Amino acid sequence: MKRDTRLIHSGQPRRSDDLVNPPIERASTVVAPSTAELYNPTPPRRHYGRGGLSPNTELRDAIAQLYEADHVALAQSGLASVILALRTALPDQPSGLQALITDSAYGPVRRFCDEELPRYGVTPVYYDPRIGADIARLLEQPTAVVLLEAPGSLTFEVQDIAAIARAARDAGAASVIDDTWSAGLLMNPLELGVDYAAQALTKYVGGHSDFLMGAVAARGDAAARLKDKDVLFGGHVSPDDAYLCLRGLRTLSLRIERSGASGLAIARQLEAHPKVSRVLHPGLESHPDHALFNRQFSGSSGCFAFVLDGVDARAGEAIAEALHLFRLGFSWGGYESLILPCDRQIRRTAVPWNAEGALLRLSVGLEDVDDLWADLAQALG
Ligand SMILES: *Cc1c(COP(=O)(O)O)cnc(C)c1O
């Protein structure tokens, strides 16, 4: 079957006389008829809530389908999923190693790398997101893990995922990607050779801005390690949220298609606007990484940014505040359109961020694209 068909039907109960959706099971405790059954159930069955009841297991199966992964771990937020992937990827004796972190990494992930990796004896070293195969040079130093994010948070650089993953593997380092932008749908990092794909399900998969969750997917040896460490670290998500997430997954493909198409239409209109100097959307021919993007991604989601021409950060914020349909807020990937003035958030150490004016990020939602453009046009005016 094609992927969309598999996604629609993944995690459904299999019995022909059952409900079409899985039940929401709220439980810590699963009782057993005897001590022998309690310790050694035959056949093996669920024995405690933390291992995941329904619909948590159905959600994990569905995300495993999406990535064609051997194991998926759920985490209480997207940030927690990237941290779970990084901690899992660290070798058992990480002391004295470096971690190579893309300079475009999501801000809170950067903070984790700066403050927590040194506690494992690991030094974070930031690299140019556009480094490609040249990362081999940095990998000459003993390396625990390489973190990728594509396109990068706020600035939308596209990374050569396959080349970086291959170089990491050749150097004996693990690789982790923050794959929130593609939602696992527009690109499969595991197929491109990355060991651990982490994603904020909060964004596109959830799609309705009403819960937070994350997932990590892996294959082969990495999957076995992920399964083991997930149990060790004690993660768990609420079955109610897992149910909402599974529901979001069923319409993910449709929603991304609409957001992506509207986003690209708005990006083209912005590109032609005299107050805009650059549009940072990898689906545009003008984006410096457009060819690399086309090679690795099957399409665009609706999140991108643009730089105003000679308009400072404060004036950029005033433009964002003049919008009516686009609301001001963190997060993205929901049904509703959002705008975020980004200048206060940018942190760079490997490659400085130089722009002609304020940086604004859009998450284009599911509203009518003509209404969205009218709103942007009046605010820019
Ligand atoms: C939002 C986001 C996260 C974190 O997700 P939360 O669910 O908010 O913790 C991680 N990475 C990227 C790229 C994000 O945009």
PDB file of N, CA, C and O in Angstrom, residues 307-349:
ATOM      1  N   VAL A 307      13.033  38.183   5.537  1.00  0.00           N
ATOM      2  CA  VAL A 307      13.816  39.286   6.072  1.00  0.00           C
ATOM      3  C   VAL A 307      13.273  40.574   5.468  1.00  0.00           C
ATOM      4  O   VAL A 307      13.092  40.666   4.247  1.00  0.00           O
ATOM      5  N   LEU A 308      13.006  41.546   6.314  1.00  0.00           N
ATOM      6  CA  LEU A 308      12.521  42.835   5.828  1.00  0.00           C
ATOM      7  C   LEU A 308      13.702  43.684   5.362  1.00  0.00           C
ATOM      8  O   LEU A 308      14.828  43.518   5.837  1.00  0.00           O
ATOM      9  N   ASP A 309      13.432  44.572   4.419  1.00  0.00           N
ATOM     10  CA  ASP A 309      14.508  45.363   3.830  1.00  0.00           C
ATOM     11  C   ASP A 309      14.682  46.677   4.585  1.00  0.00           C
ATOM     12  O   ASP A 309      13.821  47.556   4.517  1.00  0.00           O
ATOM     13  N   GLY A 310      15.758  46.769   5.352  1.00  0.00           N
ATOM     14  CA  GLY A 310      16.050  48.004   6.051  1.00  0.00           C
ATOM     15  C   GLY A 310      15.054  48.372   7.147  1.00  0.00           C
ATOM     16  O   GLY A 310      14.939  49.535   7.503  1.00  0.00           O
ATOM     17  N   VAL A 311      14.344  47.374   7.657  1.00  0.00           N
ATOM     18  CA  VAL A 311      13.362  47.610   8.724  1.00  0.00           C
ATOM     19  C   VAL A 311      13.940  46.971   9.984  1.00  0.00           C
ATOM     20  O   VAL A 311      14.225  45.778   9.991  1.00  0.00           O
ATOM     21  N   ASP A 312      14.143  47.744  11.043  1.00  0.00           N
ATOM     22  CA  ASP A 312      14.805  47.156  12.218  1.00  0.00           C
ATOM     23  C   ASP A 312      13.874  46.238  13.007  1.00  0.00           C
ATOM     24  O   ASP A 312      12.679  46.137  12.706  1.00  0.00           O
ATOM     25  N   ALA A 313      14.459  45.566  14.001  1.00  0.00           N
ATOM     26  CA  ALA A 313      13.720  44.520  14.718  1.00  0.00           C
ATOM     27  C   ALA A 313      12.432  45.063  15.337  1.00  0.00           C
ATOM     28  O   ALA A 313      11.374  44.427  15.259  1.00  0.00           O
ATOM     29  N   ARG A 314      12.509  46.262  15.923  1.00  0.00           N
ATOM     30  CA  ARG A 314      11.327  46.820  16.590  1.00  0.00           C
ATOM     31  C   ARG A 314      10.216  47.126  15.571  1.00  0.00           C
ATOM     32  O   ARG A 314       9.047  46.834  15.808  1.00  0.00           O
ATOM     33  N   ALA A 315      10.602  47.672  14.428  1.00  0.00           N
ATOM     34  CA  ALA A 315       9.609  47.970  13.388  1.00  0.00           C
ATOM     35  C   ALA A 315       9.036  46.668  12.812  1.00  0.00           C
ATOM     36  O   ALA A 315       7.849  46.600  12.467  1.00  0.00           O
ATOM     37  N   GLY A 316       9.878  45.625  12.745  1.00  0.00           N
ATOM     38  CA  GLY A 316       9.398  44.313  12.309  1.00  0.00           C
ATOM     39  C   GLY A 316       8.348  43.779  13.270  1.00  0.00           C
ATOM     40  O   GLY A 316       7.332  43.198  12.859  1.00  0.00           O
ATOM     41  N   GLU A 317       8.583  43.989  14.561  1.00  0.00           N
ATOM     42  CA  GLU A 317       7.604  43.555  15.569  1.00  0.00           C
ATOM     43  C   GLU A 317       6.291  44.310  15.404  1.00  0.00           C
ATOM     44  O   GLU A 317       5.200  43.743  15.554  1.00  0.00           O
ATOM     45  N   ALA A 318       6.396  45.592  15.046  1.00  0.00           N
ATOM     46  CA  ALA A 318       5.171  46.388  14.850  1.00  0.00           C
ATOM     47  C   ALA A 318       4.369  45.852  13.660  1.00  0.00           C
ATOM     48  O   ALA A 318       3.132  45.816  13.699  1.00  0.00           O
ATOM     49  N   ILE A 319       5.068  45.421  12.613  1.00  0.00           N
ATOM     50  CA  ILE A 319       4.365  44.833  11.461  1.00  0.00           C
ATOM     51  C   ILE A 319       3.646  43.547  11.899  1.00  0.00           C
ATOM     52  O   ILE A 319       2.476  43.325  11.577  1.00  0.00           O
ATOM     53  N   ALA A 320       4.341  42.712  12.687  1.00  0.00           N
ATOM     54  CA  ALA A 320       3.721  41.464  13.171  1.00  0.00           C
ATOM     55  C   ALA A 320       2.492  41.774  14.022  1.00  0.00           C
ATOM     56  O   ALA A 320       1.469  41.083  13.934  1.00  0.00           O
ATOM     57  N   GLU A 321       2.589  42.846  14.816  1.00  0.00           N
ATOM     58  CA  GLU A 321       1.462  43.211  15.693  1.00  0.00           C
ATOM     59  C   GLU A 321       0.288  43.800  14.905  1.00  0.00           C
ATOM     60  O   GLU A 321      -0.839  43.847  15.414  1.00  0.00           O
ATOM     61  N   ALA A 322       0.551  44.241  13.671  1.00  0.00           N
ATOM     62  CA  ALA A 322      -0.521  44.829  12.849  1.00  0.00           C
ATOM     63  C   ALA A 322      -1.347  43.765  12.115  1.00  0.00           C
ATOM     64  O   ALA A 322      -2.303  44.084  11.425  1.00  0.00           O
ATOM     65  N   LEU A 323      -0.949  42.494  12.257  1.00  0.00           N
ATOM     66  CA  LEU A 323      -1.692  41.412  11.594  1.00  0.00           C
ATOM     67  C   LEU A 323      -2.927  41.036  12.407  1.00  0.00           C
ATOM     68  O   LEU A 323      -2.944  41.164  13.635  1.00  0.00           O
ATOM     69  N   HIS A 324      -3.965  40.574  11.723  1.00  0.00           N
ATOM     70  CA  HIS A 324      -5.181  40.146  12.425  1.00  0.00           C
ATOM     71  C   HIS A 324      -5.347  38.631  12.389  1.00  0.00           C
ATOM     72  O   HIS A 324      -5.666  38.004  13.392  1.00  0.00           O
ATOM     73  N   LEU A 325      -5.136  38.029  11.200  1.00  0.00           N
ATOM     74  CA  LEU A 325      -5.316  36.574  11.078  1.00  0.00           C
ATOM     75  C   LEU A 325      -4.120  35.814  11.624  1.00  0.00           C
ATOM     76  O   LEU A 325      -4.260  34.822  12.318  1.00  0.00           O
ATOM     77  N   PHE A 326      -2.930  36.262  11.260  1.00  0.00           N
ATOM     78  CA  PHE A 326      -1.704  35.666  11.807  1.00  0.00           C
ATOM     79  C   PHE A 326      -1.581  36.131  13.247  1.00  0.00           C
ATOM     80  O   PHE A 326      -1.470  37.328  13.506  1.00  0.00           O
ATOM     81  N   ARG A 327      -1.594  35.198  14.193  1.00  0.00           N
ATOM     82  CA  ARG A 327      -1.468  35.580  15.597  1.00  0.00           C
ATOM     83  C   ARG A 327      -0.017  35.452  16.016  1.00  0.00           C
ATOM     84  O   ARG A 327       0.740  34.653  15.448  1.00  0.00           O
ATOM     85  N   LEU A 328       0.346  36.225  17.036  1.00  0.00           N
ATOM     86  CA  LEU A 328       1.709  36.193  17.563  1.00  0.00           C
ATOM     87  C   LEU A 328       1.848  35.008  18.495  1.00  0.00           C
ATOM     88  O   LEU A 328       1.087  34.897  19.463  1.00  0.00           O
ATOM     89  N   GLY A 329       2.807  34.145  18.256  1.00  0.00           N
ATOM     90  CA  GLY A 329       2.976  33.032  19.194  1.00  0.00           C
ATOM     91  C   GLY A 329       4.150  32.161  18.827  1.00  0.00           C
ATOM     92  O   GLY A 329       4.542  32.082  17.667  1.00  0.00           O
ATOM     93  N   PHE A 330       4.694  31.470  19.849  1.00  0.00           N
ATOM     94  CA  PHE A 330       5.695  30.433  19.592  1.00  0.00           C
ATOM     95  C   PHE A 330       4.941  29.253  19.015  1.00  0.00           C
ATOM     96  O   PHE A 330       3.725  29.256  18.944  1.00  0.00           O
ATOM     97  N   SER A 331       5.676  28.235  18.640  1.00  0.00           N
ATOM     98  CA  SER A 331       5.104  27.033  18.042  1.00  0.00           C
ATOM     99  C   SER A 331       4.691  27.285  16.600  1.00  0.00           C
ATOM    100  O   SER A 331       4.737  28.425  16.099  1.00  0.00           O
ATOM    101  N   TRP A 332       4.318  26.230  15.913  1.00  0.00           N
ATOM    102  CA  TRP A 332       3.935  26.270  14.503  1.00  0.00           C
ATOM    103  C   TRP A 332       3.377  24.905  14.130  1.00  0.00           C
ATOM    104  O   TRP A 332       3.358  23.992  14.959  1.00  0.00           O
ATOM    105  N   GLY A 333       2.874  24.792  12.888  1.00  0.00           N
ATOM    106  CA  GLY A 333       2.370  23.492  12.434  1.00  0.00           C
ATOM    107  C   GLY A 333       0.919  23.240  12.790  1.00  0.00           C
ATOM    108  O   GLY A 333       0.394  22.164  12.497  1.00  0.00           O
ATOM    109  N   GLY A 334       0.259  24.207  13.429  1.00  0.00           N
ATOM    110  CA  GLY A 334      -1.150  24.026  13.780  1.00  0.00           C
ATOM    111  C   GLY A 334      -2.064  24.433  12.634  1.00  0.00           C
ATOM    112  O   GLY A 334      -1.608  24.886  11.581  1.00  0.00           O
ATOM    113  N   TYR A 335      -3.380  24.301  12.851  1.00  0.00           N
ATOM    114  CA  TYR A 335      -4.352  24.685  11.824  1.00  0.00           C
ATOM    115  C   TYR A 335      -4.373  26.198  11.628  1.00  0.00           C
ATOM    116  O   TYR A 335      -4.759  26.708  10.580  1.00  0.00           O
ATOM    117  N   GLU A 336      -3.937  26.963  12.638  1.00  0.00           N
ATOM    118  CA  GLU A 336      -4.042  28.417  12.617  1.00  0.00           C
ATOM    119  C   GLU A 336      -2.706  29.045  12.248  1.00  0.00           C
ATOM    120  O   GLU A 336      -1.655  28.571  12.640  1.00  0.00           O
ATOM    121  N   SER A 337      -2.768  30.127  11.513  1.00  0.00           N
ATOM    122  CA  SER A 337      -1.532  30.790  11.086  1.00  0.00           C
ATOM    123  C   SER A 337      -0.926  31.610  12.221  1.00  0.00           C
ATOM    124  O   SER A 337      -1.645  32.246  12.992  1.00  0.00           O
ATOM    125  N   LEU A 338       0.407  31.575  12.292  1.00  0.00           N
ATOM    126  CA  LEU A 338       1.128  32.287  13.350  1.00  0.00           C
ATOM    127  C   LEU A 338       2.296  33.062  12.751  1.00  0.00           C
ATOM    128  O   LEU A 338       2.828  32.687  11.700  1.00  0.00           O
ATOM    129  N   ILE A 339       2.687  34.115  13.453  1.00  0.00           N
ATOM    130  CA  ILE A 339       3.897  34.856  13.080  1.00  0.00           C
ATOM    131  C   ILE A 339       4.774  35.010  14.312  1.00  0.00           C
ATOM    132  O   ILE A 339       4.262  35.136  15.431  1.00  0.00           O
ATOM    133  N   LEU A 340       6.087  34.951  14.090  1.00  0.00           N
ATOM    134  CA  LEU A 340       7.026  35.112  15.200  1.00  0.00           C
ATOM    135  C   LEU A 340       8.156  36.055  14.785  1.00  0.00           C
ATOM    136  O   LEU A 340       8.923  35.741  13.882  1.00  0.00           O
ATOM    137  N   PRO A 341       8.274  37.200  15.436  1.00  0.00           N
ATOM    138  CA  PRO A 341       9.473  38.025  15.231  1.00  0.00           C
ATOM    139  C   PRO A 341      10.656  37.297  15.881  1.00  0.00           C
ATOM    140  O   PRO A 341      10.595  36.935  17.054  1.00  0.00           O
ATOM    141  N   CYS A 342      11.718  37.043  15.115  1.00  0.00           N
ATOM    142  CA  CYS A 342      12.765  36.100  15.560  1.00  0.00           C
ATOM    143  C   CYS A 342      14.037  36.738  16.091  1.00  0.00           C
ATOM    144  O   CYS A 342      14.863  36.042  16.688  1.00  0.00           O
ATOM    145  N   ASP A 343      14.243  38.038  15.859  1.00  0.00           N
ATOM    146  CA  ASP A 343      15.564  38.594  16.144  1.00  0.00           C
ATOM    147  C   ASP A 343      16.033  38.408  17.590  1.00  0.00           C
ATOM    148  O   ASP A 343      17.208  38.187  17.840  1.00  0.00           O
ATOM    149  N   ARG A 344      15.082  38.444  18.527  1.00  0.00           N
ATOM    150  CA  ARG A 344      15.484  38.295  19.943  1.00  0.00           C
ATOM    151  C   ARG A 344      15.978  36.889  20.260  1.00  0.00           C
ATOM    152  O   ARG A 344      16.540  36.660  21.333  1.00  0.00           O
ATOM    153  N   GLN A 345      15.691  35.901  19.358  1.00  0.00           N
ATOM    154  CA  GLN A 345      15.968  34.501  19.661  1.00  0.00           C
ATOM    155  C   GLN A 345      17.242  33.968  19.053  1.00  0.00           C
ATOM    156  O   GLN A 345      17.698  32.892  19.426  1.00  0.00           O
ATOM    157  N   ILE A 346      17.760  34.668  18.036  1.00  0.00           N
ATOM    158  CA  ILE A 346      18.866  34.075  17.271  1.00  0.00           C
ATOM    159  C   ILE A 346      20.144  34.012  18.102  1.00  0.00           C
ATOM    160  O   ILE A 346      20.561  35.003  18.693  1.00  0.00           O
ATOM    161  N   ARG A 347      20.733  32.824  18.195  1.00  0.00           N
ATOM    162  CA  ARG A 347      22.019  32.613  18.868  1.00  0.00           C
ATOM    163  C   ARG A 347      22.936  31.901  17.895  1.00  0.00           C
ATOM    164  O   ARG A 347      22.622  30.804  17.452  1.00  0.00           O
ATOM    165  N   ARG A 348      24.061  32.502  17.553  1.00  0.00           N
ATOM    166  CA  ARG A 348      24.981  31.903  16.592  1.00  0.00           C
ATOM    167  C   ARG A 348      26.400  31.997  17.107  1.00  0.00           C
ATOM    168  O   ARG A 348      26.789  33.038  17.648  1.00  0.00           O
ATOM    169  N   THR A 349      27.177  30.919  16.936  1.00  0.00           N
ATOM    170  CA  THR A 349      28.589  30.994  17.285  1.00  0.00           C
ATOM    171  C   THR A 349      29.494  30.533  16.147  1.00  0.00           C
ATOM    172  O   THR A 349      30.634  30.974  16.047  1.00  0.00           O
TER     173      THR A 349
END
